[in-house]
Short mmCIF file of C-alpha atoms and ligand atoms in Angstrom, two decimals:
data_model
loop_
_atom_site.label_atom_id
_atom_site.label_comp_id
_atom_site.label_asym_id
_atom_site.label_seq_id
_atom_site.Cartn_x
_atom_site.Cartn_y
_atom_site.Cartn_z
CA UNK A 228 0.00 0.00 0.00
CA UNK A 229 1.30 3.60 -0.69
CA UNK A 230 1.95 5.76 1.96
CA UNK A 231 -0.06 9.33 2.81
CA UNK A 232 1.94 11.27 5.50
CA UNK A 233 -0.90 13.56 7.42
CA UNK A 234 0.29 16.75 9.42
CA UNK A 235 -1.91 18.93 11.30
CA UNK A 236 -0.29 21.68 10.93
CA UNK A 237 0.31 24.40 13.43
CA UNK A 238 -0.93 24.45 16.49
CA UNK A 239 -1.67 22.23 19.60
CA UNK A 240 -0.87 21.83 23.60
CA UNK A 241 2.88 22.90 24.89
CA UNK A 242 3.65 19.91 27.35
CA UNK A 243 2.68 22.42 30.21
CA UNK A 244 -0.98 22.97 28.81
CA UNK A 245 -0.50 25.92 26.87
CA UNK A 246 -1.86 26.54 23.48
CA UNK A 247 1.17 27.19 21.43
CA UNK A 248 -0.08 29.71 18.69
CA UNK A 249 -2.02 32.54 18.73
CA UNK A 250 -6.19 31.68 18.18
CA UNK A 251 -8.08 35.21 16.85
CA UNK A 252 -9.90 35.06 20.08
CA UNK A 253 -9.06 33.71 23.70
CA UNK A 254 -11.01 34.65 26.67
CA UNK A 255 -9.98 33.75 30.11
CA UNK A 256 -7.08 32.39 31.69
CA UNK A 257 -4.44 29.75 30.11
CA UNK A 258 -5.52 27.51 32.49
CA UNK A 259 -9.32 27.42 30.15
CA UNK A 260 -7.28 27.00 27.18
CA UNK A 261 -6.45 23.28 27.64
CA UNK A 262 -9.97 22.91 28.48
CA UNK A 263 -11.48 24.31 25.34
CA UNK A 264 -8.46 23.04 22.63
CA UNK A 265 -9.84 19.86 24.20
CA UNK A 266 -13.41 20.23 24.23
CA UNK A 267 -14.64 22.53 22.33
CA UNK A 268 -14.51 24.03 18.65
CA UNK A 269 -14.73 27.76 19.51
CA UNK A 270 -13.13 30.60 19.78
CA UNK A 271 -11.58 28.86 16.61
CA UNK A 272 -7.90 27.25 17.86
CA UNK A 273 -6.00 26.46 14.08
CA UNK A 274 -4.72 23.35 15.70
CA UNK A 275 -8.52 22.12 16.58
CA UNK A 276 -9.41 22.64 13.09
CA UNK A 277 -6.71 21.52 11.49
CA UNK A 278 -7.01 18.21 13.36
CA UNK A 279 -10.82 17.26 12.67
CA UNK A 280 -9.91 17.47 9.59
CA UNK A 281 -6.64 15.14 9.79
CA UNK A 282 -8.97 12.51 11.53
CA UNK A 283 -11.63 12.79 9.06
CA UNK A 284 -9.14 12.45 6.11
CA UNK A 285 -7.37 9.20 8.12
CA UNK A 286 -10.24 7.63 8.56
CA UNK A 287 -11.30 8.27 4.37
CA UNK A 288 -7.68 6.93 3.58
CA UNK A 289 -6.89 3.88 5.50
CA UNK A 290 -9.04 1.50 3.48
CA UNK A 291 -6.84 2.51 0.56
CA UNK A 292 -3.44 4.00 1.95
CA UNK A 293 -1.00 3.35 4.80
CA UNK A 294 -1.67 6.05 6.85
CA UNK A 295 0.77 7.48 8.99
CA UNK A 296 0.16 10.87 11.53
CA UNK A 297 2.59 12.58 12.18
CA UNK A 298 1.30 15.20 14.62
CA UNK A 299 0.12 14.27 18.40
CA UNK A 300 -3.38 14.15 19.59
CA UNK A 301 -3.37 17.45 21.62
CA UNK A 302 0.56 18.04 21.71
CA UNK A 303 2.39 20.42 19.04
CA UNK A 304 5.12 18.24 17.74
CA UNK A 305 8.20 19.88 16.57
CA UNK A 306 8.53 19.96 13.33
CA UNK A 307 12.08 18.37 12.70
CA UNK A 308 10.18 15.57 14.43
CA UNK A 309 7.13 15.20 11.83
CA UNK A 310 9.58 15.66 8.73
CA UNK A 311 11.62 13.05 10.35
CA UNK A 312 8.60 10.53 10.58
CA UNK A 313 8.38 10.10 6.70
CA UNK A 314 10.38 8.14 4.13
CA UNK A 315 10.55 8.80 0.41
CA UNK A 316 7.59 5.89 -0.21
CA UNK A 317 4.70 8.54 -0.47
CA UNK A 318 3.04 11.85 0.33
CA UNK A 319 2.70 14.46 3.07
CA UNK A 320 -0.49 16.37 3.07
CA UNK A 321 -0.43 18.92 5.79
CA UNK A 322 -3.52 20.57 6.54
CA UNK A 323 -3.67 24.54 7.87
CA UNK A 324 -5.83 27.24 8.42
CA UNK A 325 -5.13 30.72 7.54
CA UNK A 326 -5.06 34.46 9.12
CA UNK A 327 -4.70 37.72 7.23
CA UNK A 328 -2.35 40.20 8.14
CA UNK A 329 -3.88 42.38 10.93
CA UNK A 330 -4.78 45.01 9.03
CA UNK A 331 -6.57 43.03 6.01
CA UNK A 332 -8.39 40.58 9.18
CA UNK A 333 -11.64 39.57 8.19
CA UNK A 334 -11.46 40.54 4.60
CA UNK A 335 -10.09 38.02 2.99
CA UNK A 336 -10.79 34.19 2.52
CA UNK A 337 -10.51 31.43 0.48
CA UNK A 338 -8.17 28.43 -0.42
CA UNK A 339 -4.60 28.12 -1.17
CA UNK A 340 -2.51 25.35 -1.63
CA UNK A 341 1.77 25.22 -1.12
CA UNK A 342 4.23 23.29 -2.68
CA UNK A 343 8.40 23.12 -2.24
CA UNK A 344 9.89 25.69 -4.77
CA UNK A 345 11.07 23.93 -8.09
CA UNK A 346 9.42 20.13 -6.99
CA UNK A 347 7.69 19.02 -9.80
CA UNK A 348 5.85 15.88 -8.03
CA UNK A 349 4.91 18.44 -5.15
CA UNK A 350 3.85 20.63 -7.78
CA UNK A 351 1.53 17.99 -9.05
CA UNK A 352 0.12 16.81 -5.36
CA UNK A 353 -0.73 19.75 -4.55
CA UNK A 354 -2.93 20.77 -7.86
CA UNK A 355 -4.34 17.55 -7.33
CA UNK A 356 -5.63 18.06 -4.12
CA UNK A 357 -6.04 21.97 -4.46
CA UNK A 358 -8.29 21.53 -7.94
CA UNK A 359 -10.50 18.49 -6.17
CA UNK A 360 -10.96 20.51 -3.04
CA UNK A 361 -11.99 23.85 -4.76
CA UNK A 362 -14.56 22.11 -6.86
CA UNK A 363 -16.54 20.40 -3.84
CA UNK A 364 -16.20 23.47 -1.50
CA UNK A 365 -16.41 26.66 -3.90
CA UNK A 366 -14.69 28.18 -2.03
CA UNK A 367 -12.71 31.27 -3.33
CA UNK A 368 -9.89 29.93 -5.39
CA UNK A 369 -6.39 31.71 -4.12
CA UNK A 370 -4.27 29.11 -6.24
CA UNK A 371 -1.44 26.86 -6.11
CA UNK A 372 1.56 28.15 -4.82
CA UNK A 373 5.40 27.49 -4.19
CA UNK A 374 6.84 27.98 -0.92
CA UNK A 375 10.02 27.12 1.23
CA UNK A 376 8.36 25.97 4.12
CA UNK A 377 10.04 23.54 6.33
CA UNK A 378 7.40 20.55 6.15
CA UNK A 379 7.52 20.97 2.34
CA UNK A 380 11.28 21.39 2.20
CA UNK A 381 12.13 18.75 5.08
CA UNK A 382 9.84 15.97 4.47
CA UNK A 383 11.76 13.02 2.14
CA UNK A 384 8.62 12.47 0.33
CA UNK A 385 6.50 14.73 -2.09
CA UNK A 386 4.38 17.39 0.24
CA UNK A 387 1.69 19.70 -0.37
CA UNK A 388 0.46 22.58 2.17
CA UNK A 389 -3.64 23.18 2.27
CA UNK A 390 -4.84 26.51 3.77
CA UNK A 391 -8.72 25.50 4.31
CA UNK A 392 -9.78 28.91 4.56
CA UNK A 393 -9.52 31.92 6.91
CA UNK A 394 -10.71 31.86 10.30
CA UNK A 395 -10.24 35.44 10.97
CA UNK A 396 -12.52 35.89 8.64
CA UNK A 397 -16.07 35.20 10.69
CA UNK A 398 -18.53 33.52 7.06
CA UNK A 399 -15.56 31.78 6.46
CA UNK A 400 -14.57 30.61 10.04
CA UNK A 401 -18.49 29.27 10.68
CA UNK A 402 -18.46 27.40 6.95
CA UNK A 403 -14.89 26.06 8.11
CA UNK A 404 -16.51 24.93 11.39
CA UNK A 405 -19.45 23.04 9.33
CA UNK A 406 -19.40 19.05 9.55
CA UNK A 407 -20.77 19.38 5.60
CA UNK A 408 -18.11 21.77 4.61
CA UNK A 409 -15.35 19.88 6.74
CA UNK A 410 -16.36 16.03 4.80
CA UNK A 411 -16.03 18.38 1.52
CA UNK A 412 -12.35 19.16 2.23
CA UNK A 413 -11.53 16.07 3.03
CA UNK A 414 -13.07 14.55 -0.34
CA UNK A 415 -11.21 17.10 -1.96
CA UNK A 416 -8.09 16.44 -0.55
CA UNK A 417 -8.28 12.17 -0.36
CA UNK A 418 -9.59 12.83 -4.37
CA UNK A 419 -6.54 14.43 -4.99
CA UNK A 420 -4.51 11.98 -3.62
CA UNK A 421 -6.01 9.42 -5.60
CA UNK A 422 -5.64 11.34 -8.54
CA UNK A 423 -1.74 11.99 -8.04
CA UNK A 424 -1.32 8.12 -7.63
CA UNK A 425 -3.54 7.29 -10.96
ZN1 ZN B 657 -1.13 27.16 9.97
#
């Protein structure tokens, strides 16, 4: 069986409890924030998001793939650690969710995809799985781009970079938050996958 390499991106539990980048919205103490990354899907944490959708995508995969996570349950693995995990004997998909730049927050959204700068077989998992997931969510198109990220630079196997949407933006944060929209993604993405294998 071929490999699929799932990251979930940024985001997730230091190993004293605290959420380890910035959500658009935190009330309380750090003390809550365990609690809610845990238990609950708002204020929107990236790392929450980005891993419903990781689960949702294993789950579509593993009659078909070997699927391997590398990211922890709650804990924000290093990333040396998750590019380590993977051999050159498939594909990394790691799966984000985006913020503006302060003074553009809330007016922008849509989908982007990354590749590593120059890969040609990156190039080509990530249209696959950028063009799939575009048509099922219509979601504003943003394109396919190249950058020199470390999980697309590091990883030994072909990776491509998904920014769902924005969750600064508030439509696109609620749509992003939607069980629908959410199994739409992930048919994008596993469509794609298929598609770069066929
Ligand atoms: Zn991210």
């Amino acid at each position: 069986m071929k490999k699929v390499y799932i990251d979930a991106g940024h985001g997730g539990l230091t190993a004293t409890g605290y959420y380890s980048t910035a959500p658009n919205w935190r009330p309380g103490k750090p003390e809550t924030w365990r609690k809610m990354f845990v238990h609950d899907h708002w204020p929107f944490f990236e790392g929450q998001f980005n891993r419903i959708i990781a689960e949702k995508l294993a789950r579509k995969l593993e009659s078909n793939f070997e699927v391997i996570k590398v990211y922890d349950a709650v804990l924000d693995t290093p990333l040396d650690d998750r590019c380590q995990a993977t051999q050159n004997d498939g594909v990394l998909i790691s799966i984000h969710a985006n913020a503006a730049p302060s003074h553009l927050q809330g007016k922008v959204n849509g989908l982007e995809t990354f590749h590593f700068k120059g890969s040609t077989k990156g190039n080509k998992l990530a249209r696959c799985i950028h063009d799939n997931v575009a048509y099922q969510t219509k979601a504003r198109n943003r394109g396919v781009k190249e950058g020199n990220l470390q999980m697309l630079r590091e990883t030994r196997c072909p990776a491509a970079l998904i920014e769902c949407g924005f969750f600064d933006n508030k439509e696109e944060a609620i749509r992003l938050l939607d069980d629908d929209y959410q199994n739409r993604i992930v048919s994008g993405i596993a469509k794609g996958i298929h598609q770069y294998f066929n």
